[in-house]
Coordinates of C-alpha atoms in Angstrom, one line a residue:
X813 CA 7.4 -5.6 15.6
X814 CA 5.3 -3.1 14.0
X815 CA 6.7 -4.1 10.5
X816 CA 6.1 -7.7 11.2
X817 CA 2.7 -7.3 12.1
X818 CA 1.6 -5.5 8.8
X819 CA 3.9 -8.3 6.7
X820 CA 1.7 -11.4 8.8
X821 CA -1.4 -9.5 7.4
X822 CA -0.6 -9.3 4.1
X823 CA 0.2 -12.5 3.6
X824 CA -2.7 -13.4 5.5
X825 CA -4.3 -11.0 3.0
X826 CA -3.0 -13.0 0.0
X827 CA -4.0 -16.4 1.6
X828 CA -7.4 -15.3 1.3
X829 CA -7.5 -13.8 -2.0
X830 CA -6.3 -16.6 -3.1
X831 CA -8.1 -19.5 -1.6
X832 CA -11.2 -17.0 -2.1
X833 CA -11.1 -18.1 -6.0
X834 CA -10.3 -21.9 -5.5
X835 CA -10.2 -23.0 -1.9
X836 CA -8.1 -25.3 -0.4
X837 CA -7.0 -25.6 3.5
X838 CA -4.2 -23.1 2.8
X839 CA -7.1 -21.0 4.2
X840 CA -6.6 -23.2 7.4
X841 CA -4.0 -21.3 8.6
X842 CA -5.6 -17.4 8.3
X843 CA -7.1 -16.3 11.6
X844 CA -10.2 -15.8 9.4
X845 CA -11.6 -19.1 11.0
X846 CA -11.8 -18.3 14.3
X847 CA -12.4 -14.4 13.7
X848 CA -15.3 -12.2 13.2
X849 CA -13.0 -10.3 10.8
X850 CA -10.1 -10.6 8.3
X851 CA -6.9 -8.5 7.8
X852 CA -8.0 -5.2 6.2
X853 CA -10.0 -4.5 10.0
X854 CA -6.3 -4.8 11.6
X855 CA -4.6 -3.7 8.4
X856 CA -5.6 -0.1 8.1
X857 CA -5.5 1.4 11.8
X858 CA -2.2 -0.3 12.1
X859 CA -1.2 1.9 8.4
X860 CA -2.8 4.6 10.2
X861 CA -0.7 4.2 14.0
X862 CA 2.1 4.0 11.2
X863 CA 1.5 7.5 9.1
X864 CA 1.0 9.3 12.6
X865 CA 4.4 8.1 13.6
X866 CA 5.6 9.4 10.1
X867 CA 4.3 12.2 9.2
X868 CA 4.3 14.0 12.9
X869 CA 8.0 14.6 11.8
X870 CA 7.3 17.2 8.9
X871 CA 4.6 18.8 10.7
X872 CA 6.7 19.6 13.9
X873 CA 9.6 20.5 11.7
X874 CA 7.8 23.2 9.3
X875 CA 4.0 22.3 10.1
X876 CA 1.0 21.8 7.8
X877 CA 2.2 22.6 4.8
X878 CA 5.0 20.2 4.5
X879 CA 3.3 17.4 6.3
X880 CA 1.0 18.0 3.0
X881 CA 3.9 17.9 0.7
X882 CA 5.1 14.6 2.7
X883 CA 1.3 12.9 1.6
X884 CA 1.5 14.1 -1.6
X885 CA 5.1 12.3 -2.2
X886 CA 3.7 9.2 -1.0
X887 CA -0.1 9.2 -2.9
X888 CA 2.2 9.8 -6.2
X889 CA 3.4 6.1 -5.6
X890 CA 0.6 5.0 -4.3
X891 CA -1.4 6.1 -7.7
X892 CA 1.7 4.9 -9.7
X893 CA 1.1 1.3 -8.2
X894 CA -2.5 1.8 -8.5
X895 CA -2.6 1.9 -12.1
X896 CA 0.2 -0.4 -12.8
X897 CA -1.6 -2.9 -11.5
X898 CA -4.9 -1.9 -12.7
X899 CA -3.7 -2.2 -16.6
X900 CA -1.7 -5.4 -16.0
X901 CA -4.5 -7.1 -14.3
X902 CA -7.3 -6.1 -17.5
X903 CA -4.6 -7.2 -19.6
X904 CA -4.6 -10.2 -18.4
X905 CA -8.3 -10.5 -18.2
X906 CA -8.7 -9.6 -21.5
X907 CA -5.8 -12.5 -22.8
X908 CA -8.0 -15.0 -20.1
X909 CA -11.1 -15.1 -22.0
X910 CA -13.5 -16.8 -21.6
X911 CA -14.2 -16.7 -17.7
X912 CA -10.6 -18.1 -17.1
X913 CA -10.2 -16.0 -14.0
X914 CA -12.7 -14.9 -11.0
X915 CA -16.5 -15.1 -11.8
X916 CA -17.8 -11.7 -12.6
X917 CA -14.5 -10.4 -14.0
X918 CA -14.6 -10.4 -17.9
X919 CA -13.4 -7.7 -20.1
X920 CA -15.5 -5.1 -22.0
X921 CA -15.2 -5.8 -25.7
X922 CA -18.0 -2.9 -25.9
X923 CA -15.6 0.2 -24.9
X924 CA -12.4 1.3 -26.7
X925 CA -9.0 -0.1 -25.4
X926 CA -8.0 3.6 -24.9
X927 CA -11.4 4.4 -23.0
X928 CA -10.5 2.1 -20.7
X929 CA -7.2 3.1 -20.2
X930 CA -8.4 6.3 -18.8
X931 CA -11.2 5.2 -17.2
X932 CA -8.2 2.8 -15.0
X933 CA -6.3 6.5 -14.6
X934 CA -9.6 8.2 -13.2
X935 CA -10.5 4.9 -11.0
X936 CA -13.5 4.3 -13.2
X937 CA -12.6 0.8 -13.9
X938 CA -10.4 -1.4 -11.5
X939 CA -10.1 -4.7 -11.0
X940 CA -11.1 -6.7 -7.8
X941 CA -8.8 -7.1 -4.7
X942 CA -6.8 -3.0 -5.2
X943 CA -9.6 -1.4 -3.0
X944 CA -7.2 -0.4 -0.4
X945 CA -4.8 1.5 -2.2
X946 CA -7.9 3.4 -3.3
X947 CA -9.2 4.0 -0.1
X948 CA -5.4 4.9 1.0
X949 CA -5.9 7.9 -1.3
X950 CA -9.2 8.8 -0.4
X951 CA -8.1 8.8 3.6
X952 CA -4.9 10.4 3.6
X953 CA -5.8 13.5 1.8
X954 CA -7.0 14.7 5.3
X955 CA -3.8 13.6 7.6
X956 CA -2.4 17.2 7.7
X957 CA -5.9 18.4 8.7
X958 CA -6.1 15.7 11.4
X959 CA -2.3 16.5 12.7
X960 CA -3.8 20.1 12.6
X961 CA -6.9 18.9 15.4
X962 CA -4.5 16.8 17.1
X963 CA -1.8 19.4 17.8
X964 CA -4.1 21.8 18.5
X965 CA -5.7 19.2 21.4
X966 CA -9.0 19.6 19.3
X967 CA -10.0 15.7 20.3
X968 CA -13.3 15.6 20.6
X969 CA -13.9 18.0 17.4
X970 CA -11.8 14.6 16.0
X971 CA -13.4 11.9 16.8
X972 CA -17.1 14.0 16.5
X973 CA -16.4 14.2 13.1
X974 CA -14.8 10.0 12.4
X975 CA -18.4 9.1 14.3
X976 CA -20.4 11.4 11.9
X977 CA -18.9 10.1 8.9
X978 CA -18.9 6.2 10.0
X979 CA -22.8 6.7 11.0
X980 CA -23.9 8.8 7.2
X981 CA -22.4 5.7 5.7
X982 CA -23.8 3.2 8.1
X983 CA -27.3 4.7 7.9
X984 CA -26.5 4.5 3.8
X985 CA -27.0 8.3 3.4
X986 CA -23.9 8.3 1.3
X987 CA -25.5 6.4 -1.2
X988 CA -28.8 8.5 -1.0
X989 CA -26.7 11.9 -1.8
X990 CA -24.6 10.2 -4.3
X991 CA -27.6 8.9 -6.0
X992 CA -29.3 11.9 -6.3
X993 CA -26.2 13.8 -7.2
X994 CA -26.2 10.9 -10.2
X995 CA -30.0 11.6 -10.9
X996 CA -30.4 15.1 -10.6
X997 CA -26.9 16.2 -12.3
X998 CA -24.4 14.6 -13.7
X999 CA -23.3 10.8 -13.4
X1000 CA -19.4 11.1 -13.0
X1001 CA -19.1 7.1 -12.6
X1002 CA -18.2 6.1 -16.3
X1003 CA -15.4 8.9 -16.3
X1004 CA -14.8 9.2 -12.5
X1005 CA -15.4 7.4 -9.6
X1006 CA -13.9 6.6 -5.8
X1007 CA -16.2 3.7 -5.4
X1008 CA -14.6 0.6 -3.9
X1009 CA -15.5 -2.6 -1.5
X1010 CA -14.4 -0.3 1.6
X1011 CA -16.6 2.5 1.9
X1012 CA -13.9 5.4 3.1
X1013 CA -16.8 7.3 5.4
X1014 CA -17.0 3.9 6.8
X1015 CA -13.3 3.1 7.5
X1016 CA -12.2 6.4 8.3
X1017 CA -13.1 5.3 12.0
X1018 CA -10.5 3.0 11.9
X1019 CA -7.7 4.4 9.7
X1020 CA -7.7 7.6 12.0
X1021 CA -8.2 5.9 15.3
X1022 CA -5.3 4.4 14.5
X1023 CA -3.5 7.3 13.1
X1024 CA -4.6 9.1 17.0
X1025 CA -3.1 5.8 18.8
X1026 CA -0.2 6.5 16.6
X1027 CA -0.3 10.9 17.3
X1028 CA -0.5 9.5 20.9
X1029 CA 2.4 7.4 20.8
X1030 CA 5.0 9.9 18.9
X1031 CA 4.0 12.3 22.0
X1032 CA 4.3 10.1 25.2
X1033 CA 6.5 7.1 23.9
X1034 CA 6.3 3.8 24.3
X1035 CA 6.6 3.5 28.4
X1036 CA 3.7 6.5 28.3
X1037 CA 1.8 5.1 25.9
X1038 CA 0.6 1.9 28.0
X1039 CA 0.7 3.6 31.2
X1040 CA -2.0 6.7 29.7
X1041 CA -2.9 6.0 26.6
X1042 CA -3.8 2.3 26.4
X1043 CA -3.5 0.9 29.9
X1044 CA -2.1 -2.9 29.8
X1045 CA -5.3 -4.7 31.8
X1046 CA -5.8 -7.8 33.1
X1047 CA -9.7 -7.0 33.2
X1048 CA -9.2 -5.7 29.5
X1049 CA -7.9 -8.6 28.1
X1050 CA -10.1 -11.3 30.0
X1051 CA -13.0 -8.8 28.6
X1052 CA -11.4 -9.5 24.9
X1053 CA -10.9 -12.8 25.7
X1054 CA -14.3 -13.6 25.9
X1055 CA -15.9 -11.7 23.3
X1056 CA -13.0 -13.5 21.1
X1057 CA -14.7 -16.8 22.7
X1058 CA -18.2 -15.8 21.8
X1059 CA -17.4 -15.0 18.2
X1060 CA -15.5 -18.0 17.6
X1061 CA -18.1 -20.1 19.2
X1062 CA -21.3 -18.3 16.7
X1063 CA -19.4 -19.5 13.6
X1064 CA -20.3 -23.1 15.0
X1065 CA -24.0 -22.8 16.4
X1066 CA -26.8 -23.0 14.1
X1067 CA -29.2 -20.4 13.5
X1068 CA -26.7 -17.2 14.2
X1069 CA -27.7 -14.5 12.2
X1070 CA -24.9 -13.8 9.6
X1071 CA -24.4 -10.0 11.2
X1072 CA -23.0 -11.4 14.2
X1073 CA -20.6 -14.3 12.9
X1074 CA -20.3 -12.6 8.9
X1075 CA -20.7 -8.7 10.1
X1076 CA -20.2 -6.4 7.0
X1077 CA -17.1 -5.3 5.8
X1078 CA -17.9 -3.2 3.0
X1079 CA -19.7 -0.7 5.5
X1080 CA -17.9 -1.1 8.7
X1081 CA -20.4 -2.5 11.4
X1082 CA -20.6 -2.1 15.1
X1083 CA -20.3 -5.6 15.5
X1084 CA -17.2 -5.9 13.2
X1085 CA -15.6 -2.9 15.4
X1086 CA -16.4 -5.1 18.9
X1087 CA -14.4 -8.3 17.3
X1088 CA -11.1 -5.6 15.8
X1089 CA -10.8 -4.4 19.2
X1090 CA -11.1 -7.1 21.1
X1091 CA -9.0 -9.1 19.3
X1092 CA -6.3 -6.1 18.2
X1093 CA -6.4 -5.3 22.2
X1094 CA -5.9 -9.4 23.6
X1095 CA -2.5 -8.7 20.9
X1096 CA -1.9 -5.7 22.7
X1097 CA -1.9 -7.2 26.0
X1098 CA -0.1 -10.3 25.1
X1099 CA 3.0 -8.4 23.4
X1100 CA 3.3 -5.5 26.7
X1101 CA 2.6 -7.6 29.7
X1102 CA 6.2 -9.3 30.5
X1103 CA 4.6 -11.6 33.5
X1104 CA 2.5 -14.2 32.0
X1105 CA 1.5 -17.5 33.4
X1106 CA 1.2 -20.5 31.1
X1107 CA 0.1 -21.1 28.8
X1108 CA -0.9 -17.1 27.7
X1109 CA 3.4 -16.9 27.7
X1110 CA 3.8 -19.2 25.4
X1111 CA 1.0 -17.7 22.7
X1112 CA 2.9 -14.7 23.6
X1113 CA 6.4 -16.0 22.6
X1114 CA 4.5 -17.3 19.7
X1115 CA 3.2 -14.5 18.1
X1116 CA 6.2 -12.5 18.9
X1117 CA 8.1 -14.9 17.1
X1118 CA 5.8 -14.8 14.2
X1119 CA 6.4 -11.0 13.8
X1120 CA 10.0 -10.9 14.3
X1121 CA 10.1 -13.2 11.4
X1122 CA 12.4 -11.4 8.7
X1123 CA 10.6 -12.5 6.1
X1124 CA 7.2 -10.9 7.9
X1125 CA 9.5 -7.7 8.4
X1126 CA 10.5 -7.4 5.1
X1127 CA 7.2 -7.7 3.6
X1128 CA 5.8 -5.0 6.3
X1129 CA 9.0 -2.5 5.1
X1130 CA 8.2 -3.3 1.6
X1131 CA 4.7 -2.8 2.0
X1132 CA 3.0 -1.3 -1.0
X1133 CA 5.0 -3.1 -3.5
X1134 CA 3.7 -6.6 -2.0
X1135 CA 0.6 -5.7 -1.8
X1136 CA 0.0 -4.6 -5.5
X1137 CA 2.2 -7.7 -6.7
X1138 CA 0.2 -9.7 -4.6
X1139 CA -3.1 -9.0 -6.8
X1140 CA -1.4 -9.8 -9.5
X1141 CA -0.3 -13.1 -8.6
X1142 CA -3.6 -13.9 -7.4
X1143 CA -5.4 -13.6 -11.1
X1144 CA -1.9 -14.9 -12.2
X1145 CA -2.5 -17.9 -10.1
X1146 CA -6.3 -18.5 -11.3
X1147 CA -5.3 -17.8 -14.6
X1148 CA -2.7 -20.7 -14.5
X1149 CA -5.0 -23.1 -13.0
X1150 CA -7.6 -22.4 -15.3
X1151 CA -5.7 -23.0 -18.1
X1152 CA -4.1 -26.2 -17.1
X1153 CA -7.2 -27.7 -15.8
X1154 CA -6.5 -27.8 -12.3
X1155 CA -9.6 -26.8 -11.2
X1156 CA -10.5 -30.4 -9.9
X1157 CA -7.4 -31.2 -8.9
X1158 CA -6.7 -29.8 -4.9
X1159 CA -3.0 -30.7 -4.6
X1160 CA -2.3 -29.4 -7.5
X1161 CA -4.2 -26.0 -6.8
X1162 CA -2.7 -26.0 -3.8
X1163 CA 1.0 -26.5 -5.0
X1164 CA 0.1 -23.3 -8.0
X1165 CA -1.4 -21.6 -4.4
X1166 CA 1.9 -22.2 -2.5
X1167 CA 4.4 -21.4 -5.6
X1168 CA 2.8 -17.9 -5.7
X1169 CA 2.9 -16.9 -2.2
X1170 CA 6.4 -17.9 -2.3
X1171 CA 7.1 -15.9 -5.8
X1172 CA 5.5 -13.0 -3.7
X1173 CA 8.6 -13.5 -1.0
X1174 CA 11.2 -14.2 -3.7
X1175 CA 9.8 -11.0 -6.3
X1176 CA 9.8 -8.4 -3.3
X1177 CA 13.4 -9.9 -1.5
X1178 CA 14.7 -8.9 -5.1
X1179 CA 13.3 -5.7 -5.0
X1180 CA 14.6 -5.1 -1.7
X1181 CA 18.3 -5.8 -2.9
X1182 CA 18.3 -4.4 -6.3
X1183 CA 15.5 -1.8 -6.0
X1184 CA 16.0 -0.4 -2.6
X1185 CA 14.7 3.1 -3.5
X1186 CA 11.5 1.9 -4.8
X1187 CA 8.4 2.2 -2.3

């Protein structure tokens, strides 16, 4: 299920990367229209739930160090992909000029082809749409040093220290250090830089709450885990229910100020965390409450059925390598209608839309059969 889930939110991901650039109601069908908040909010705890699972087997086996060695293995790929897809994608921005491809993106004709080579290796220059594999790198540096608070019961040193961080950002006293770190010494950003759409202070709250739902879960199991942990509530889930209804509702009624129906993203805000928990809790109860009435059984049964999907599962196993194809085929896609003159046309936008979300299925099934051992 847990596979299934992440695979629905890529794609969901995709569908509005891609309708973000020339939209057409394929965007009809992301949860984006009803919601407060897109897929990266569910995205990341659920990656971190996921690395608590995995990683607490290194670290009961031989501890810290080779829960460390573990991370390490996995931020090689995940810089491998990074820069894979960081090169092909300028590449093709360069071959797309002039503004064939997203507004704002054009290539640097100013700086040295090698320059920017290294600048994509250093995270200087990427393109749009890879911020989370950056702010993967950023997070997961510190999982053996959260296993290390968790193990040693050290809870509220934990979440002390996720608050801390998500209010410096939200105040902006990141950007107020950084700044004067950039003023007063030297400006690393042309030759180094972590900067991204997620600010990692920010969404630290929600990768490592995750990752202590997930700690939580490898320690009491499944049957402990809803009975201590996360208690399956009626009052709970009516709760979610409504502040589901009251977001929905704002995104029709004039005059709502755009925190409450648009909050930010970028810089995680309090009202985005009230919509990812209300909604990721109403998912919760839904999936672990086996006596529904109608019609809450039947949305059950539905979105069970959606993540049992194999397609769904196979994207979620097969995680990393979707999501960096899928940025490709998203400037692939704009390039493509750019160049044939599509952009008036909204079936046929919509059939280049549909042909590369279904590329997406058929490139990582293939890479599944042939490339098993590739992450």
């Amino acid at each position: 299920m847990l596979d299934g889930a992440r695979g629905y939110l890529l794609v969901m991901m995709f569908v509005s990367h891609l309708t973000s650039v020339y939209g057409t109601p394929l965007f009809w069908f992301h949860h984006g229209e009803f919601s407060a908040v897109m897929d990266a909010e569910f995205f990341i705890p659920l990656s971190g739930f996921v690395c608590a699972i995995s990683y607490a087997r290194p670290f009961r086996r031989d501890g810290a160090g080779a829960s460390a060695l573990a991370v390490l293995k996995r931020l090689r790929w995940l810089y491998v992909y990074q820069v894979a897809v960081a090169l092909m994608v300028f590449a093709l921005v360069w071959a797309a000029w002039p503004d064939r491809l997203i507004n704002g993106v054009a290539p640097d004709f100013e700086t040295s082809a090698q320059v920017q080579v290294l600048q994509v290796m250093t995270f200087a220059r990427q393109p749009h749409y890879l911020d989370i594999l950056l702010i993967y790198m950023v997070l997961m540096l510190f999982i053996p040093v959260a296993q290390l608070m968790l193990f040693k019961n050290r809870v509220r040193l934990f979440f002390g220290i996720l608050v801390t961080c998500w209010l410096f950002s939200r105040l902006g006293l990141d950007d107020q250090v950084l700044n004067l770190l950039y003023t007063q010494g030297v400006d690393t950003r042309p030759y180094f830089s972590l900067a991204g759409f997620f600010n990692p202070l920010s969404y630290a709250l929600l990768f490592y709450g995750g990752f202590y739902l997930g700690h939580r879960f490898s320690e009491k199991g499944l049957a402990g885990f809803r009975a201590n942990v996360v208690p399956v509530s009626a009052r709970y889930f009516v709760i979610a229910c409504v502040i589901i209804a009251g977001f929905a509702i704002a995104d029709f009624l004039p005059g709502v100020p755009d925190y409450i129906h648009s909050p930010a993203r970028d810089r995680y805000s309090e009202v985005a965390l009230c919509s990812t928990l209300a909604i990721a809790y109403a998912v919760y109860f839904l999936l672990n409450q086996p006596a529904l009435p109608e019609p809450a059984a039947s949305l059950r049964n539905l979105i069970s059925g959606i993540f049992s999907l194999p397609a769904l599962v196979m994207i979620g196993q097969n995680s990393l390598f979707f999501y960096s194809l899928h940025v490709v085929m998203v400037y692939l896609a704009s390039y493509a209608i750019a160049d044939w003159n599509f952009g008036d046309n909204l079936l046929a936008v919509l059939g280049v839309q549909i042909a590369a979300v279904a590329s997406a299925f058929a490139l990582t099934d293939r890479k599944k059969r042939f490339l098993p051992g590739l992450p």
